[in-house]
Amino acid sequence: MKIAFFDSGIGGLSVLHHAMGMLPREEFIFFADEENVPYGTKSREEILQFVDEAFKFLIGQKVSAIVVACNTATSVAVKKMREKYSLPIIGMEPALKVALDLYPERKVLVAATAITITGEKIFELIERLDAKNFVELKALPRLVEFAERQEFNSAEVENYLRGELADYDFEKFSSLVLGCTHFNYFKDTLRKILPSQVKILDGNAGTVNELIRRTKLKSARAKEFSSVKFFYSKKLVTDAAELARLEKYLKRLDDMEALT
Ligand code: DGL
């Protein structure tokens, strides 16, 4: 089956990476909207337009399902895209339910973009889970910039995170939920900063499981490789140096996946 993964940039590779490990026989298209990244600092109207354009292109590629591997785009546009198209559209949801189920002792910090943490969708989720008193929300916009330039564990990244997280009393928290797909590249630095009882959770497994459920695909752990075509906005990536750069992200994700 031909399945598209869509993100503002290279964050969505973390969801694709997880899917490649579970669905080795499928044909994937990865669409990074590199012309418009970051989304998290733009207006909702602009983001909706970018997503609309990307969807038109992906529908033209005759995909059978679209994974919106971007929390920000999900927050702004997934409802509208579902009204417009009938194919399965799978969005991202911060792994708040998993966090509350697995680690209910203390609070959850959800880190995401400013658009995600001020959007209706996150407040609906918190309400649905009756979790208002157990959740705090934090925007970490610079992680998107760092990820886009492959700056994963420099002193600048560490200083930024230490500065942004300095005001939290982490004794009161049992998990950090990554509510932005770009944040998956920083699990090692976060692990270094956070006390060990604070578990780091992402939404990748939940999203891929939902994809499998909606498409009725059979997951497998065969020694086959899923085929992937990469697009930057609507341009197919063919340049060897650029493909090597994407490989480097996927390699980084191999290392980050095991960290919790
Ligand atoms: N990767 C996106 C997310 O999951 C957003 C990053 C951005 O473009 O600001 O929210």
mmCIF file of C-alpha atoms and ligand atoms in Angstrom:
data_model
loop_
_atom_site.group_PDB
_atom_site.id
_atom_site.type_symbol
_atom_site.label_atom_id
_atom_site.label_comp_id
_atom_site.label_asym_id
_atom_site.label_seq_id
_atom_site.Cartn_x
_atom_site.Cartn_y
_atom_site.Cartn_z
ATOM 1 C CA MET A 1 0.000 0.000 0.000
ATOM 2 C CA LYS A 2 1.183 3.511 -0.777
ATOM 3 C CA ILE A 3 1.173 5.633 2.397
ATOM 4 C CA ALA A 4 2.189 9.276 2.829
ATOM 5 C CA PHE A 5 3.832 10.763 5.903
ATOM 6 C CA PHE A 6 3.568 14.511 6.054
ATOM 7 C CA ASP A 7 5.357 17.019 8.290
ATOM 8 C CA SER A 8 6.412 20.670 8.244
ATOM 9 C CA GLY A 9 9.997 19.372 8.133
ATOM 10 C CA ILE A 10 12.063 16.427 9.220
ATOM 11 C CA GLY A 11 10.311 15.748 12.557
ATOM 12 C CA GLY A 12 7.871 13.377 10.862
ATOM 13 C CA LEU A 13 10.781 11.113 9.956
ATOM 14 C CA SER A 14 10.513 9.813 13.529
ATOM 15 C CA VAL A 15 7.026 8.465 12.782
ATOM 16 C CA LEU A 16 8.131 7.101 9.397
ATOM 17 C CA HIS A 17 11.141 5.490 11.093
ATOM 18 C CA HIS A 18 8.818 3.676 13.500
ATOM 19 C CA ALA A 19 6.519 2.609 10.631
ATOM 20 C CA MET A 20 9.480 1.264 8.615
ATOM 21 C CA GLY A 21 10.262 -1.077 11.506
ATOM 22 C CA MET A 22 6.705 -2.426 11.594
ATOM 23 C CA LEU A 23 5.529 -2.327 7.986
ATOM 24 C CA PRO A 24 8.523 -3.415 5.893
ATOM 25 C CA ARG A 25 6.533 -4.252 2.762
ATOM 26 C CA GLU A 26 4.752 -0.973 2.137
ATOM 27 C CA GLU A 27 5.532 1.912 -0.182
ATOM 28 C CA PHE A 28 6.074 5.178 1.669
ATOM 29 C CA ILE A 29 6.167 8.787 0.589
ATOM 30 C CA PHE A 30 7.690 11.270 3.006
ATOM 31 C CA PHE A 31 6.707 14.903 2.431
ATOM 32 C CA ALA A 32 8.647 17.519 4.423
ATOM 33 C CA ASP A 33 7.376 21.040 3.766
ATOM 34 C CA GLU A 34 10.909 22.440 3.842
ATOM 35 C CA GLU A 35 9.834 25.625 2.044
ATOM 36 C CA ASN A 36 7.566 26.571 4.949
ATOM 37 C CA VAL A 37 9.116 25.029 8.064
ATOM 38 C CA PRO A 38 8.670 25.934 10.941
ATOM 39 C CA TYR A 39 4.882 25.837 11.230
ATOM 40 C CA GLY A 40 4.801 26.370 15.002
ATOM 41 C CA THR A 41 5.515 30.094 14.747
ATOM 42 C CA LYS A 42 3.085 30.803 11.854
ATOM 43 C CA SER A 43 -0.606 31.702 11.967
ATOM 44 C CA ARG A 44 -3.303 29.009 11.888
ATOM 45 C CA GLU A 45 -4.571 30.360 8.533
ATOM 46 C CA GLU A 46 -1.116 30.017 6.961
ATOM 47 C CA ILE A 47 -0.657 26.497 8.344
ATOM 48 C CA LEU A 48 -4.055 25.430 7.014
ATOM 49 C CA GLN A 49 -3.065 26.675 3.566
ATOM 50 C CA PHE A 50 0.267 24.797 3.653
ATOM 51 C CA VAL A 51 -1.463 21.576 4.702
ATOM 52 C CA ASP A 52 -4.125 22.025 2.029
ATOM 53 C CA GLU A 53 -1.442 22.382 -0.674
ATOM 54 C CA ALA A 54 0.476 19.353 0.581
ATOM 55 C CA PHE A 55 -2.689 17.231 0.660
ATOM 56 C CA LYS A 56 -3.568 18.167 -2.941
ATOM 57 C CA PHE A 57 -0.115 17.007 -3.986
ATOM 58 C CA LEU A 58 -0.262 13.766 -1.971
ATOM 59 C CA ILE A 59 -3.733 12.877 -3.246
ATOM 60 C CA GLY A 60 -2.281 13.407 -6.745
ATOM 61 C CA GLN A 61 0.384 10.814 -5.868
ATOM 62 C CA LYS A 62 -2.463 8.294 -5.409
ATOM 63 C CA VAL A 63 -1.696 7.434 -1.810
ATOM 64 C CA SER A 64 -4.160 5.240 0.096
ATOM 65 C CA ALA A 65 -3.649 6.882 3.503
ATOM 66 C CA ILE A 66 -2.003 10.018 4.892
ATOM 67 C CA VAL A 67 -0.261 10.188 8.257
ATOM 68 C CA VAL A 68 -0.048 13.775 9.457
ATOM 69 C CA ALA A 69 3.239 13.216 11.299
ATOM 70 C CA CYS A 70 3.124 16.705 12.763
ATOM 71 C CA ASN A 71 1.267 17.650 15.944
ATOM 72 C CA THR A 72 0.969 21.280 14.832
ATOM 73 C CA ALA A 73 -0.619 20.435 11.460
ATOM 74 C CA THR A 74 -2.872 17.889 13.171
ATOM 75 C CA SER A 75 -4.015 20.487 15.683
ATOM 76 C CA VAL A 76 -4.851 23.045 13.000
ATOM 77 C CA ALA A 77 -5.958 21.101 9.964
ATOM 78 C CA VAL A 78 -6.776 17.434 10.432
ATOM 79 C CA LYS A 79 -10.509 17.987 11.063
ATOM 80 C CA LYS A 80 -10.833 20.064 7.886
ATOM 81 C CA MET A 81 -8.867 17.563 5.785
ATOM 82 C CA ARG A 82 -11.133 14.745 6.999
ATOM 83 C CA GLU A 83 -14.161 16.757 5.900
ATOM 84 C CA LYS A 84 -12.617 17.179 2.474
ATOM 85 C CA TYR A 85 -11.155 13.725 1.749
ATOM 86 C CA SER A 86 -12.452 10.241 2.463
ATOM 87 C CA LEU A 87 -9.145 8.329 2.630
ATOM 88 C CA PRO A 88 -7.815 7.391 6.096
ATOM 89 C CA ILE A 89 -6.073 10.424 7.640
ATOM 90 C CA ILE A 90 -4.144 9.614 10.804
ATOM 91 C CA GLY A 91 -3.050 12.500 13.002
ATOM 92 C CA MET A 92 -0.665 12.850 15.929
ATOM 93 C CA GLU A 93 -1.917 13.031 19.489
ATOM 94 C CA PRO A 94 0.427 13.812 22.406
ATOM 95 C CA ALA A 95 0.826 10.554 24.385
ATOM 96 C CA LEU A 96 -0.940 12.031 27.399
ATOM 97 C CA LYS A 97 -3.247 9.070 27.993
ATOM 98 C CA VAL A 98 -0.282 6.646 27.955
ATOM 99 C CA ALA A 99 1.586 8.930 30.365
ATOM 100 C CA LEU A 100 -1.332 9.104 32.792
ATOM 101 C CA ASP A 101 -2.008 5.350 32.545
ATOM 102 C CA LEU A 102 1.614 4.255 32.999
ATOM 103 C CA TYR A 103 2.922 6.885 35.383
ATOM 104 C CA PRO A 104 -0.029 8.259 37.350
ATOM 105 C CA GLU A 105 1.960 9.067 40.508
ATOM 106 C CA ARG A 106 3.005 12.564 39.498
ATOM 107 C CA LYS A 107 2.330 15.219 36.856
ATOM 108 C CA VAL A 108 2.917 15.218 33.077
ATOM 109 C CA LEU A 109 4.760 17.951 31.208
ATOM 110 C CA VAL A 110 3.718 18.151 27.549
ATOM 111 C CA ALA A 111 6.297 19.913 25.356
ATOM 112 C CA ALA A 112 5.148 21.017 21.894
ATOM 113 C CA THR A 113 4.945 24.061 19.639
ATOM 114 C CA ALA A 114 3.122 27.231 20.702
ATOM 115 C CA ILE A 115 0.358 26.483 18.165
ATOM 116 C CA THR A 116 -0.215 22.996 19.618
ATOM 117 C CA ILE A 117 -0.283 24.070 23.261
ATOM 118 C CA THR A 118 -2.718 26.915 22.615
ATOM 119 C CA GLY A 119 -4.979 24.959 20.232
ATOM 120 C CA GLU A 120 -8.449 23.633 21.016
ATOM 121 C CA LYS A 121 -7.386 20.046 20.367
ATOM 122 C CA ILE A 122 -5.018 19.776 23.335
ATOM 123 C CA PHE A 123 -7.584 21.285 25.705
ATOM 124 C CA GLU A 124 -10.231 18.850 24.419
ATOM 125 C CA LEU A 125 -7.803 15.993 25.102
ATOM 126 C CA ILE A 126 -7.016 17.233 28.629
ATOM 127 C CA GLU A 127 -10.730 17.617 29.324
ATOM 128 C CA ARG A 128 -11.546 14.166 27.918
ATOM 129 C CA LEU A 129 -8.922 12.636 30.221
ATOM 130 C CA ASP A 130 -10.043 14.803 33.124
ATOM 131 C CA ALA A 131 -6.389 15.729 33.570
ATOM 132 C CA LYS A 132 -6.411 19.514 34.095
ATOM 133 C CA ASN A 133 -4.673 19.279 37.469
ATOM 134 C CA PHE A 134 -2.047 16.801 36.286
ATOM 135 C CA VAL A 135 -0.749 18.461 33.136
ATOM 136 C CA GLU A 136 1.504 21.400 32.328
ATOM 137 C CA LEU A 137 2.257 22.647 28.827
ATOM 138 C CA LYS A 138 5.523 24.056 27.501
ATOM 139 C CA ALA A 139 6.571 25.392 24.079
ATOM 140 C CA LEU A 140 10.139 24.632 22.951
ATOM 141 C CA PRO A 141 10.259 26.295 19.512
ATOM 142 C CA ARG A 142 14.034 26.400 19.149
ATOM 143 C CA LEU A 143 14.243 22.594 19.087
ATOM 144 C CA VAL A 144 12.602 22.731 15.660
ATOM 145 C CA GLU A 145 15.379 25.032 14.362
ATOM 146 C CA PHE A 146 18.102 22.880 15.947
ATOM 147 C CA ALA A 147 16.638 19.705 14.444
ATOM 148 C CA GLU A 148 16.368 21.245 10.977
ATOM 149 C CA ARG A 149 20.072 22.082 11.020
ATOM 150 C CA GLN A 150 21.061 18.693 12.487
ATOM 151 C CA GLU A 151 22.334 20.260 15.674
ATOM 152 C CA PHE A 152 21.322 17.521 18.080
ATOM 153 C CA ASN A 153 23.493 17.600 21.185
ATOM 154 C CA SER A 154 25.630 20.732 21.118
ATOM 155 C CA ALA A 155 26.297 22.877 24.202
ATOM 156 C CA GLU A 156 23.808 25.381 22.757
ATOM 157 C CA VAL A 157 21.035 22.753 22.664
ATOM 158 C CA GLU A 158 21.806 21.701 26.221
ATOM 159 C CA ASN A 159 21.910 25.292 27.509
ATOM 160 C CA TYR A 160 18.642 26.087 25.769
ATOM 161 C CA LEU A 161 16.885 23.090 27.325
ATOM 162 C CA ARG A 162 18.383 23.666 30.782
ATOM 163 C CA GLY A 163 17.250 27.306 30.628
ATOM 164 C CA GLU A 164 13.706 26.497 29.459
ATOM 165 C CA LEU A 165 13.215 23.702 31.995
ATOM 166 C CA ALA A 166 14.895 25.440 34.952
ATOM 167 C CA ASP A 167 11.642 26.666 36.507
ATOM 168 C CA TYR A 168 10.037 23.227 36.810
ATOM 169 C CA ASP A 169 10.272 21.269 40.022
ATOM 170 C CA PHE A 170 10.731 17.873 38.367
ATOM 171 C CA GLU A 171 10.207 16.055 41.659
ATOM 172 C CA LYS A 172 6.528 16.727 40.952
ATOM 173 C CA PHE A 173 6.595 15.101 37.470
ATOM 174 C CA SER A 174 6.716 11.494 36.337
ATOM 175 C CA SER A 175 6.743 12.037 32.569
ATOM 176 C CA LEU A 176 7.624 14.366 29.734
ATOM 177 C CA VAL A 177 5.450 13.900 26.662
ATOM 178 C CA LEU A 178 6.995 14.964 23.362
ATOM 179 C CA GLY A 179 4.113 16.670 21.584
ATOM 180 C CA CYS A 180 6.154 17.703 18.552
ATOM 181 C CA THR A 181 7.729 15.180 16.220
ATOM 182 C CA HIS A 182 10.891 17.311 15.868
ATOM 183 C CA PHE A 183 11.646 16.774 19.577
ATOM 184 C CA ASN A 184 12.476 13.072 19.173
ATOM 185 C CA TYR A 185 16.047 13.959 18.145
ATOM 186 C CA PHE A 186 16.819 15.360 21.593
ATOM 187 C CA LYS A 187 15.992 12.462 23.875
ATOM 188 C CA ASP A 188 19.644 11.974 24.934
ATOM 189 C CA THR A 189 20.076 15.598 26.022
ATOM 190 C CA LEU A 190 16.693 15.566 27.776
ATOM 191 C CA ARG A 191 17.673 12.323 29.508
ATOM 192 C CA LYS A 192 20.821 14.042 30.762
ATOM 193 C CA ILE A 193 18.846 16.958 32.216
ATOM 194 C CA LEU A 194 15.779 15.228 33.701
ATOM 195 C CA PRO A 195 15.774 13.172 36.915
ATOM 196 C CA SER A 196 15.479 9.447 36.213
ATOM 197 C CA GLN A 197 11.866 9.101 37.415
ATOM 198 C CA VAL A 198 10.722 11.440 34.609
ATOM 199 C CA LYS A 199 10.021 9.135 31.650
ATOM 200 C CA ILE A 200 10.122 10.514 28.106
ATOM 201 C CA LEU A 201 7.191 9.471 25.914
ATOM 202 C CA ASP A 202 6.388 10.123 22.263
ATOM 203 C CA GLY A 203 3.331 9.475 20.107
ATOM 204 C CA ASN A 204 5.011 7.466 17.352
ATOM 205 C CA ALA A 205 3.888 3.963 18.345
ATOM 206 C CA GLY A 206 0.330 5.165 18.986
ATOM 207 C CA THR A 207 0.152 6.780 15.551
ATOM 208 C CA VAL A 208 1.580 3.791 13.678
ATOM 209 C CA ASN A 209 -0.764 1.425 15.559
ATOM 210 C CA GLU A 210 -3.668 3.627 14.540
ATOM 211 C CA LEU A 211 -2.436 3.537 10.911
ATOM 212 C CA ILE A 212 -2.339 -0.270 11.048
ATOM 213 C CA ARG A 213 -5.793 -0.407 12.595
ATOM 214 C CA ARG A 214 -7.315 1.941 10.009
ATOM 215 C CA THR A 215 -5.682 0.352 6.943
ATOM 216 C CA LYS A 216 -5.885 -3.245 8.223
ATOM 217 C CA LEU A 217 -2.267 -3.748 7.161
ATOM 218 C CA LYS A 218 -0.373 -6.635 8.691
ATOM 219 C CA SER A 219 2.681 -5.599 10.660
ATOM 220 C CA ALA A 220 5.766 -7.778 10.263
ATOM 221 C CA ARG A 221 9.337 -7.896 11.396
ATOM 222 C CA ALA A 222 10.620 -9.392 8.154
ATOM 223 C CA LYS A 223 14.089 -8.598 6.852
ATOM 224 C CA GLU A 224 12.674 -6.548 4.021
ATOM 225 C CA PHE A 225 12.964 -2.820 3.531
ATOM 226 C CA SER A 226 10.052 -0.567 2.884
ATOM 227 C CA SER A 227 10.588 1.678 -0.134
ATOM 228 C CA VAL A 228 10.593 5.411 0.595
ATOM 229 C CA LYS A 229 10.469 8.413 -1.717
ATOM 230 C CA PHE A 230 11.319 11.747 -0.094
ATOM 231 C CA PHE A 231 9.820 15.069 -1.159
ATOM 232 C CA TYR A 232 10.819 18.532 0.051
ATOM 233 C CA SER A 233 7.608 20.474 -0.463
ATOM 234 C CA LYS A 234 6.627 19.132 -3.921
ATOM 235 C CA LYS A 235 10.153 18.343 -5.137
ATOM 236 C CA LEU A 236 11.398 14.765 -5.239
ATOM 237 C CA VAL A 237 14.752 14.510 -3.427
ATOM 238 C CA THR A 238 17.292 12.845 -5.729
ATOM 239 C CA ASP A 239 20.527 14.598 -4.764
ATOM 240 C CA ALA A 240 22.953 12.108 -3.158
ATOM 241 C CA ALA A 241 24.152 14.588 -0.496
ATOM 242 C CA GLU A 242 20.579 15.379 0.506
ATOM 243 C CA LEU A 243 19.655 11.676 0.679
ATOM 244 C CA ALA A 244 22.741 11.132 2.856
ATOM 245 C CA ARG A 245 21.540 13.938 5.128
ATOM 246 C CA LEU A 246 18.166 12.203 5.493
ATOM 247 C CA GLU A 247 19.962 8.931 6.255
ATOM 248 C CA LYS A 248 21.781 10.719 9.069
ATOM 249 C CA TYR A 249 18.421 11.681 10.627
ATOM 250 C CA LEU A 250 17.213 8.085 10.392
ATOM 251 C CA LYS A 251 20.450 6.859 11.983
ATOM 252 C CA ARG A 252 19.999 9.366 14.801
ATOM 253 C CA LEU A 253 16.471 8.022 15.317
ATOM 254 C CA ASP A 254 17.845 4.445 15.584
ATOM 255 C CA ASP A 255 19.841 5.709 18.573
ATOM 256 C CA MET A 256 17.009 7.735 20.098
ATOM 257 C CA GLU A 257 14.232 5.146 19.773
ATOM 258 C CA ALA A 258 15.359 3.028 22.718
ATOM 259 C CA LEU A 259 15.570 5.996 25.120
ATOM 260 C CA THR A 260 12.624 6.589 27.405
HETATM 261 N N1 DGL B 1 6.974 18.693 13.677
HETATM 262 C C1 DGL B 1 5.928 19.574 14.023
HETATM 263 C C2 DGL B 1 5.094 19.058 15.192
HETATM 264 O O1 DGL B 1 5.048 17.866 15.432
HETATM 265 C C3 DGL B 1 6.101 21.065 14.077
HETATM 266 C C4 DGL B 1 7.395 21.734 13.980
HETATM 267 C C5 DGL B 1 7.235 23.119 13.369
HETATM 268 O O2 DGL B 1 7.205 23.168 12.138
HETATM 269 O O3 DGL B 1 7.145 24.115 14.108
HETATM 270 O O4 DGL B 1 4.439 19.811 15.862
#
